[in-house]
Coordinates of C-alpha atoms in Angstrom, one line a residue:
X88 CA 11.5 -7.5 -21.1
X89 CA 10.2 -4.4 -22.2
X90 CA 10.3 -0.8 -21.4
X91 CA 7.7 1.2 -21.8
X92 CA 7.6 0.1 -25.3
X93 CA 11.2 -0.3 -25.8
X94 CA 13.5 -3.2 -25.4
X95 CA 16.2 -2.4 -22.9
X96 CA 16.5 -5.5 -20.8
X97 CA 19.4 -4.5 -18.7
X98 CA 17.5 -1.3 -17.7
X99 CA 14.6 -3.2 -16.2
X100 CA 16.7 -6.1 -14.5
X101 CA 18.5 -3.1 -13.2
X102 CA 15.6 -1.8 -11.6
X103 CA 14.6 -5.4 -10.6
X104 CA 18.0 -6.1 -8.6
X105 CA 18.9 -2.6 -7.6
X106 CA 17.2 -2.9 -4.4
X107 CA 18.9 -5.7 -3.5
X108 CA 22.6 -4.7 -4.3
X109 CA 22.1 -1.4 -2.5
X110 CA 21.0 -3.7 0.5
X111 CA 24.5 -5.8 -0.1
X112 CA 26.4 -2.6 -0.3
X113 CA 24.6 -1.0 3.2
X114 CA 25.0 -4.1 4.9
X115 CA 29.2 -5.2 3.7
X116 CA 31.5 -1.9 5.1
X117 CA 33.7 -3.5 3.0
X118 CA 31.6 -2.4 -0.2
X119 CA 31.1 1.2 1.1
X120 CA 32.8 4.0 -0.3
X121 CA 33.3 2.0 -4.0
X122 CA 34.7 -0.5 -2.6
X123 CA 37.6 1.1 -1.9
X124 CA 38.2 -1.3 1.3
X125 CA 38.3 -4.0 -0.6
X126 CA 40.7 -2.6 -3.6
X127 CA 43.5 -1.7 -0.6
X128 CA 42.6 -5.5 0.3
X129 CA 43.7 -7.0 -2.4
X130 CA 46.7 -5.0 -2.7
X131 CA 47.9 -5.9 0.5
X132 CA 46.9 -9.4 0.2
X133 CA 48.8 -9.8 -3.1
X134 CA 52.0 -7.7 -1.8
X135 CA 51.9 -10.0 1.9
X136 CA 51.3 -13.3 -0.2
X137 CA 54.0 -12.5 -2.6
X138 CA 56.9 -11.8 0.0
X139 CA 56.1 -14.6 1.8
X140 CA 56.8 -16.8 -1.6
X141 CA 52.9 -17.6 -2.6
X142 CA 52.2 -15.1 -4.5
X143 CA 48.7 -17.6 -5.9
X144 CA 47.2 -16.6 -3.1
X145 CA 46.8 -13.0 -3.5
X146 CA 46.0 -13.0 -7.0
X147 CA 43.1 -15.9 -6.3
X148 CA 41.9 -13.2 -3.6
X149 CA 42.2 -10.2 -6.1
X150 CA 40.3 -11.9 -8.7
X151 CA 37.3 -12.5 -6.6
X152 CA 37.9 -9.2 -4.7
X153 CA 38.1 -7.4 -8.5
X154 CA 35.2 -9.8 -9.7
X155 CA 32.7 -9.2 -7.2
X156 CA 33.5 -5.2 -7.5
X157 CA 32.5 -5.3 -11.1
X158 CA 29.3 -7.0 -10.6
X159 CA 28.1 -4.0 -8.0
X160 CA 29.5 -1.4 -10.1
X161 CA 30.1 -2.6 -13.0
X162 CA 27.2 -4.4 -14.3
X163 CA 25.6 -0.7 -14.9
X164 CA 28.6 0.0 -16.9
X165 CA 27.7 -3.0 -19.0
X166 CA 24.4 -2.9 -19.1
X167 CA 24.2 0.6 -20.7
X168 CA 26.4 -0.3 -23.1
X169 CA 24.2 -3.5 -24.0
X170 CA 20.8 -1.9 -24.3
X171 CA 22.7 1.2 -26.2
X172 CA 23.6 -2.2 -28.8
X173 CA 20.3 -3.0 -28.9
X174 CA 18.2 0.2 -29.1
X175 CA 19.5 3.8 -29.0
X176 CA 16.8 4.7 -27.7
X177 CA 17.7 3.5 -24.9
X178 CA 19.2 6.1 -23.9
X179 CA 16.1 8.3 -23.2
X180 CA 15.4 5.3 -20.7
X181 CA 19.0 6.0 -18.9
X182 CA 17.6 9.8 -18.9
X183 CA 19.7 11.4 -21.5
X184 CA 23.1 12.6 -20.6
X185 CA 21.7 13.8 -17.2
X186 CA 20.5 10.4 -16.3
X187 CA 24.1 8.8 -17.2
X188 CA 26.1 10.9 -15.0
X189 CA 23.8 10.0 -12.2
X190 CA 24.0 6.2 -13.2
X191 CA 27.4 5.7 -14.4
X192 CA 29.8 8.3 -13.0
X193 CA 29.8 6.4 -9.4
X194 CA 30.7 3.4 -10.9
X195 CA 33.6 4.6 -13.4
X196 CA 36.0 4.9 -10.6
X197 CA 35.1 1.5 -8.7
X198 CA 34.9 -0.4 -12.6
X199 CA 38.5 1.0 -13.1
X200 CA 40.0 0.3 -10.0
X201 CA 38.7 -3.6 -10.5
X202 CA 40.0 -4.1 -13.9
X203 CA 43.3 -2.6 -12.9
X204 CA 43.3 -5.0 -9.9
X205 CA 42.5 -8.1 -12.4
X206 CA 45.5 -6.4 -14.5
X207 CA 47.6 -6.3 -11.7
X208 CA 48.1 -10.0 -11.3
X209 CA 48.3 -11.1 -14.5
X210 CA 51.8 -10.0 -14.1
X211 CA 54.1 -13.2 -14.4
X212 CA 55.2 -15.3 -11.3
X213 CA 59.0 -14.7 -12.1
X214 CA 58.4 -11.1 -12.0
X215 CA 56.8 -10.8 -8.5
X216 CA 59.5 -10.7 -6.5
X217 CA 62.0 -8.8 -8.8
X218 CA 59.2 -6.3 -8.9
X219 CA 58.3 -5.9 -4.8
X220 CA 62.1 -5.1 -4.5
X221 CA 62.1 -2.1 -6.7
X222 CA 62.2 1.9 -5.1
X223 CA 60.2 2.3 -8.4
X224 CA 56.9 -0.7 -7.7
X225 CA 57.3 0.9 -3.6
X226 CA 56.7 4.9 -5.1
X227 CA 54.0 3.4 -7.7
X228 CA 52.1 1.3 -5.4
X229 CA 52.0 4.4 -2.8
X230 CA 50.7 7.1 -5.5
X231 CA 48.5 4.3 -7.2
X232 CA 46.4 4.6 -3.6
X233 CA 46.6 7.8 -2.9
X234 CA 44.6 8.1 -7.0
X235 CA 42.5 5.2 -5.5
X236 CA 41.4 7.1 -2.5
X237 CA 41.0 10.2 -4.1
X238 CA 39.1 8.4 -7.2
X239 CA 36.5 7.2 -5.0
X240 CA 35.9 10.3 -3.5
X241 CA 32.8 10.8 -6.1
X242 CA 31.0 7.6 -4.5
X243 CA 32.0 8.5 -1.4
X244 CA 27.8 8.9 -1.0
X245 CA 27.4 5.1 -1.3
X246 CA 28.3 4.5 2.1
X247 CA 26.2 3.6 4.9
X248 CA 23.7 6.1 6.4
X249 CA 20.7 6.0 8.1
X250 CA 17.2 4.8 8.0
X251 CA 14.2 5.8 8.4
X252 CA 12.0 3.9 11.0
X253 CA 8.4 3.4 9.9
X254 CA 7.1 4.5 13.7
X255 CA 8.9 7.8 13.1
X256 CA 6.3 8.5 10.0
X257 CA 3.4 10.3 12.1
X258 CA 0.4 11.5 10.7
X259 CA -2.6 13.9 12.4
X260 CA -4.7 11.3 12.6
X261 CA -2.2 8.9 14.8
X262 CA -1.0 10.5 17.9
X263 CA -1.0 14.3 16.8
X264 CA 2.2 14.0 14.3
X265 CA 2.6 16.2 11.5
X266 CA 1.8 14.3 8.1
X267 CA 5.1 14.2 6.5
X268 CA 6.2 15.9 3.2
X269 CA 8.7 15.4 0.4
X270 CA 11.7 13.8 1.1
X271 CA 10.3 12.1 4.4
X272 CA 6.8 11.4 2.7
X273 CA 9.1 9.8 0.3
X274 CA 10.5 7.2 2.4
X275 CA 7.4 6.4 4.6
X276 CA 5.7 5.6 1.9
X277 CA 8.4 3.3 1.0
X278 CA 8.6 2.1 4.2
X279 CA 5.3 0.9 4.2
X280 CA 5.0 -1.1 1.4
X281 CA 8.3 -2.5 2.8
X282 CA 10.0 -1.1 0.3
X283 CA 13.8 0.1 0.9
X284 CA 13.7 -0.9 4.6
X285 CA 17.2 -2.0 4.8
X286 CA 18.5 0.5 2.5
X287 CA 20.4 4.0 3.4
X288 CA 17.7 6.9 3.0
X289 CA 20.2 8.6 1.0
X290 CA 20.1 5.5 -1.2
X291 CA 16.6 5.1 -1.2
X292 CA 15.7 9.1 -2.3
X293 CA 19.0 8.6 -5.0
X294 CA 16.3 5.9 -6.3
X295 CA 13.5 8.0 -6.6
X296 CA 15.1 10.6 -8.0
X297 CA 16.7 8.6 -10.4
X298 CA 12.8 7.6 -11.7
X299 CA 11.9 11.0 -11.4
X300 CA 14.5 11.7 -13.8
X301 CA 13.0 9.1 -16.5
X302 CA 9.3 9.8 -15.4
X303 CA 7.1 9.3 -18.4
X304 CA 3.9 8.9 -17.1
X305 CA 3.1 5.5 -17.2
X306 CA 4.9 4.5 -14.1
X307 CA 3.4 1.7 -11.8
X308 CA 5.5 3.3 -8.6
X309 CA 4.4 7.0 -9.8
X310 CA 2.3 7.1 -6.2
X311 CA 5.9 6.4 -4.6
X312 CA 7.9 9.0 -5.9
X313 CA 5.2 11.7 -6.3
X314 CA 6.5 13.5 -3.1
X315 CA 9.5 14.2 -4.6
X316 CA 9.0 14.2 -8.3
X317 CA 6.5 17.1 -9.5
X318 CA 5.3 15.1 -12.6
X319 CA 4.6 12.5 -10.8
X320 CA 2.6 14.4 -8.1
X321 CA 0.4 16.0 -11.0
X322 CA -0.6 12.4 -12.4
X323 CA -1.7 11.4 -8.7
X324 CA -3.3 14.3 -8.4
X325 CA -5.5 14.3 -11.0
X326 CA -5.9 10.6 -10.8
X327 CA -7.1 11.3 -7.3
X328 CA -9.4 14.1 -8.8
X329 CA -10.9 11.7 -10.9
X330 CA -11.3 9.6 -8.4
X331 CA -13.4 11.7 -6.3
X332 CA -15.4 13.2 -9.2
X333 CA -16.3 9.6 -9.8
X334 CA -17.1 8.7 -5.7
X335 CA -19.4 12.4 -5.6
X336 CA -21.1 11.5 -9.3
X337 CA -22.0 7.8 -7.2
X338 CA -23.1 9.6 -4.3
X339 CA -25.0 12.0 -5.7
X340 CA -27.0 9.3 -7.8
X341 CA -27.5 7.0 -5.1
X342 CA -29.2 10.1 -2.6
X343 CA -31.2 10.6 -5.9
X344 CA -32.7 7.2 -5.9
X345 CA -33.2 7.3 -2.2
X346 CA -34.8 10.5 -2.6
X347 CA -37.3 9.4 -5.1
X348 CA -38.3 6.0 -3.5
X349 CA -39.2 6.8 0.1
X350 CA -41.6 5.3 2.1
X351 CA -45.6 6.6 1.6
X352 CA -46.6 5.7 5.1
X353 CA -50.5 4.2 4.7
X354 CA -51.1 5.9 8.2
X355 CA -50.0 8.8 10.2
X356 CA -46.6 8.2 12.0
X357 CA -45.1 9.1 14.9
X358 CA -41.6 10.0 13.3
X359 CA -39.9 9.1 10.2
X360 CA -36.3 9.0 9.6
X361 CA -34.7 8.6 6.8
X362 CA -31.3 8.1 6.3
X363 CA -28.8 7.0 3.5
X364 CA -26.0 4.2 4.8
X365 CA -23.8 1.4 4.3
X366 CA -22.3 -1.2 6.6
X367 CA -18.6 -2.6 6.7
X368 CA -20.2 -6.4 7.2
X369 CA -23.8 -6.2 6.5
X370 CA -25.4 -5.9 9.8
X371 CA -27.0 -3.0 11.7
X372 CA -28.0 -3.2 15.3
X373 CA -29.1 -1.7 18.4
X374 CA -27.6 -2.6 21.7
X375 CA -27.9 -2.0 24.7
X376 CA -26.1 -3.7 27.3
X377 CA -22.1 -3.4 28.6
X378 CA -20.1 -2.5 25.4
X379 CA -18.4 -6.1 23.0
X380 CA -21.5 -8.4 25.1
X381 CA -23.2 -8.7 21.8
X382 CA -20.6 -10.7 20.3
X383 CA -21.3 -12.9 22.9
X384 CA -25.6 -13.7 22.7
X385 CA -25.5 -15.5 19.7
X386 CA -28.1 -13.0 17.8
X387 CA -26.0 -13.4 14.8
X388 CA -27.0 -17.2 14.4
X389 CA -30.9 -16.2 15.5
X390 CA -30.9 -14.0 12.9
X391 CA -30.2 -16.6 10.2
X392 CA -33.3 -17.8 10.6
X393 CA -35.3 -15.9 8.9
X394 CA -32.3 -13.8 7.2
X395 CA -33.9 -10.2 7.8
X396 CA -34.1 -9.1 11.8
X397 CA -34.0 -11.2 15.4
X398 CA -33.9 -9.7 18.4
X399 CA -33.5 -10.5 22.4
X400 CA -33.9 -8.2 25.1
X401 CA -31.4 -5.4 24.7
X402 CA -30.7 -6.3 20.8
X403 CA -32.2 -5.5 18.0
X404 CA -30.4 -7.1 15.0
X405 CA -31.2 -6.0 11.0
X406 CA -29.3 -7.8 8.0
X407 CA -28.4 -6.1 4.6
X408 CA -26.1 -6.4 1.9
X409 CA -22.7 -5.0 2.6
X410 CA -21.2 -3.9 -1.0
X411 CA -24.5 -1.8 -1.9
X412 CA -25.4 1.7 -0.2
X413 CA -28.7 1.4 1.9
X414 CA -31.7 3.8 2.1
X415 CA -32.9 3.3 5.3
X416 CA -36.4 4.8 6.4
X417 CA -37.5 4.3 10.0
X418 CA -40.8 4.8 10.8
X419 CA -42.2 4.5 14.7
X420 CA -46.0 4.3 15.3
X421 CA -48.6 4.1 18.4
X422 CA -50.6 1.3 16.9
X423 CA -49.8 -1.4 15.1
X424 CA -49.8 0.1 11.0
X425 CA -50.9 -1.9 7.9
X426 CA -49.1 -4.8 6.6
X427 CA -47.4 -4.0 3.1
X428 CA -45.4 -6.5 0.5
X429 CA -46.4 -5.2 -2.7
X430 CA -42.4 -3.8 -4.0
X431 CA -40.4 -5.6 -1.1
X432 CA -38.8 -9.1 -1.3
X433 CA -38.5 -9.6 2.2
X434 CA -40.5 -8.8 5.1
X435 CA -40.2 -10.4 8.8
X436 CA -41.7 -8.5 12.0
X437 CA -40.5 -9.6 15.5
X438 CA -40.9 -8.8 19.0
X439 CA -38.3 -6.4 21.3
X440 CA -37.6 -5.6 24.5
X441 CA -36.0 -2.5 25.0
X442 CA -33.9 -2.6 28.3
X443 CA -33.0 1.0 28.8
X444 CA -35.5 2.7 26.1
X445 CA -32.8 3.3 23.1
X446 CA -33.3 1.7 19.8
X447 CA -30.0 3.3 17.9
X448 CA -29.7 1.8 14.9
X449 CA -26.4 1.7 13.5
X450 CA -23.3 -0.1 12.1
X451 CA -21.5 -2.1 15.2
X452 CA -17.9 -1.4 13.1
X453 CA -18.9 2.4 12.9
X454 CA -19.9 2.6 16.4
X455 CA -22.5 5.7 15.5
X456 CA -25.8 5.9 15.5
X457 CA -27.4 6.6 11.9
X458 CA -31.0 6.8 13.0
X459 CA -32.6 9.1 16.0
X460 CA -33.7 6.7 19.1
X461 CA -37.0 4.7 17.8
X462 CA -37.7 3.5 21.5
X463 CA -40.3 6.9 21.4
X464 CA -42.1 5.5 24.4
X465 CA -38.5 4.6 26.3
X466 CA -38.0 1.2 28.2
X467 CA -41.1 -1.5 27.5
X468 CA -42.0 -3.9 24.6
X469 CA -41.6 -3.0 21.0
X470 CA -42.9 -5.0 17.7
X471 CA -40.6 -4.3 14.8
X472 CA -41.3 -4.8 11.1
X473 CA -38.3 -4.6 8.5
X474 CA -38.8 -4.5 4.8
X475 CA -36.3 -5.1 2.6
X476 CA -35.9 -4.6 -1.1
X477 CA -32.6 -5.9 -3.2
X478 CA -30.9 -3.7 -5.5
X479 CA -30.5 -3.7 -8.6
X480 CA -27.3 -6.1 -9.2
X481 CA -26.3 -4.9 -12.6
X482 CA -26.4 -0.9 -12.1
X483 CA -25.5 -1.0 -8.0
X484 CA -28.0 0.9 -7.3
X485 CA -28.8 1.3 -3.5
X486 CA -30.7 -1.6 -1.1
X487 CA -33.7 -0.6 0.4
X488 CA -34.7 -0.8 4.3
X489 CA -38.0 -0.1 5.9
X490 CA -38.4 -0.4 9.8
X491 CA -41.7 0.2 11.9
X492 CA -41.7 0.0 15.0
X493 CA -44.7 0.0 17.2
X494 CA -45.7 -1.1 21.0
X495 CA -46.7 -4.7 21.1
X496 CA -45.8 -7.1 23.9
X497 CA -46.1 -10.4 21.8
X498 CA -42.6 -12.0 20.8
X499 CA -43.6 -14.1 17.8
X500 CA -42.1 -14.4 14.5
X501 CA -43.7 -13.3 11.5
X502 CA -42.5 -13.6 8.2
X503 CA -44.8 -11.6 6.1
X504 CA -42.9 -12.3 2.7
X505 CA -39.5 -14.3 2.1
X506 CA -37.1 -13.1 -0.7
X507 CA -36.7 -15.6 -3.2
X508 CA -32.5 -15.5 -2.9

């Protein structure tokens, strides 16, 4: 594995199993605090087991008591000495001599309290017992944890603490919350993406900080600790600049194009409307019965038919493309206005019934209208004519839409022109 552009593999499995050891360590009380529970286990296991004559007991518990110590705490221990073999430059990846004392100061005290443990009973069986009866093994053993104790006082801030609940990370726009900052932005963000959920928060933000620490730029989880990492923050924030400049650039080209290709009506209309749009699923409608009963008529199907407009009275469905931007030009009339194809691939005209005189076009996922009522002459029979033009595939430039509408009580079908796709 590689780091950005250095080989330090015991940094990155580190980062790929840290997670889950802190969620060991928050979860086992016997792992808190250093593990200095499970150190005064082994002790008394080993003294009880040796005064009752079996002393292979307690030194088969302290060696998997010491062992699984060292692989919490002592596998950093190890590892930085193994990428520190392999490339000195790994210690910029450790973050200097800032970055070790955050790393590998904790775990000094828990890494040194295991190897004395795995010391402690290698000491031979004949000894044992001469040993437990000595003033001198009774004073050691009683100042050997009282250094214990106070030797895991410095990782005292491994223990258990609490967590952040993902419903307690409000923002203003669900229910009125303040949008949260720094250290609490931190861990909903975390939250989340599921990240850290079974983790202290004081563990989690000892995380981020810790990456903070070795921030170089080229992080993939730079959006996760840039509430509480400044260098990070500046990256997403002109990332997010750039992102925008590019989104206005888009939207300012599209509205040119739509600008520049409106609809020469051949005769005098009532009202024109233009409007620039996009749908979330490619459809725009007008309803106008009892709110969700248009999921319900089957215009959706109807509409396949001719792959442009349907409608039945009380809705008025219009299909587009849903990845492209649409300009949409409505255009209401008296009498019926001229039939044009020349520049549009598709063009079907069919007959509406307006039920309570609103024609709203709009997106049904938006839920607002993006054109003024076309019913201008309110509740009675519409014809309406949709034009449609593609656009351009390779560029994505905008879709074009055309809509007449004019009274006309006949309900046929008309398929002027039929795109080609």
């Amino acid at each position: 594995m590689f780091s950005y552009y250095r080989f330090c593999p015991a940094w990155d499995i580190r980062q790929e199993a840290s997670g889950f050891l802190w969620s060991v360590v928050g979860w086992v009380p016997l792992l808190w605090y250093g593990g200095a529970p499970l150190v005064a286990l082994a002790f008394l296991t080993h003294l009880l087991s040796s005064r009752m004559g079996r002393p292979r007991i307690g030194r088969i518990v302290s060696r998997v008591i010491a062992g699984a110590i060292l692989v919490l705490y002592g596998s950093t221990l190890l590892g930085f000495a193994v990428d520190l073999a392999v490339d000195r430059d790994c210690l910029d990846i450790w973050g200097g001599i800032e970055g070790l004392k955050f790393f590998l100061a904790p775990d000094i005290a828990p890494t040194i309290a295991a190897l004395s443990v795995l010391a402690a009973v290698r000491i031979p069986r004949h000894r044992v017992r001469r040993i437990l009866r000595t003033r001198l093994f009774r004073r050691t053993a009683t100042g050997v944890a009282l250094l214990a104790l106070l030797s895991f006082l410095p990782v005292a801030d491994l223990g258990s603490g609490p967590i952040t609940a993902v419903d307690q990370c409000g923002s203003i726009d669900r229910g009125g919350k303040e949008t949260p900052t720094g250290d609490r932005a931190y861990l909903c963000e975390a939250h989340a993406g599921e990240r850290f959920t079974k983790v202290p928060d004081h563990l989690a933000l000892a995380y981020g900080r810790t990456r903070c620490a070795v921030y170089t730029g080229s992080e993939a989880d730079r959006w996760l600790i840039a509430p509480i990492c400044p260098k990070a923050a500046a990256d997403v924030k002109r990332e997010r600049d750039a992102e925008e400049a590019e989104y206005q650039a888009r939207e300012a080209a599209n509205q040119r194009v739509c600008d520049a290709s409106r609809h020469r009506p051949l005769t005098k209309p009532v009202r024109v409307a233009p409007e620039r749009t996009r749908t979330d699923y490619g459809v725009l409608e007008s309803y106008e019965g009892e709110e969700g009963g248009q999921f319900d008529d089957g215009l959706l199907n109807t509409v396949q038919d001719n792959g442009l407009v349907a409608g039945i009275p009380g809705h008025l469905m219009i299909l587009s493309h849903s990845d492209f931007d649409i300009c949409l030009t409505a255009e209401t009339y008296r009498r019926r206005p001229p039939v044009e194809v020349k520049d549009w691939n598709h063009v079907v005209e069919v007959g509406y019934e307006s039920l309570a005189g609103r024609i709203e076009l709009m997106d049904p996922m938006d839920g607002e209208g993006e054109l003024p009522n076309l019913a201008f002459l309110g509740k009675g029979h519409y014809r309406v004519r949709v034009h449609y033009r593609e656009p351009d595939w390779e560029s994505w430039t905008p879709q074009h839409i055309l809509v007449m509408v004019y009274p006309g009580r006949s309900d046929k079908v008309i398929v002027h022109r039929r795109s080609s796709r």
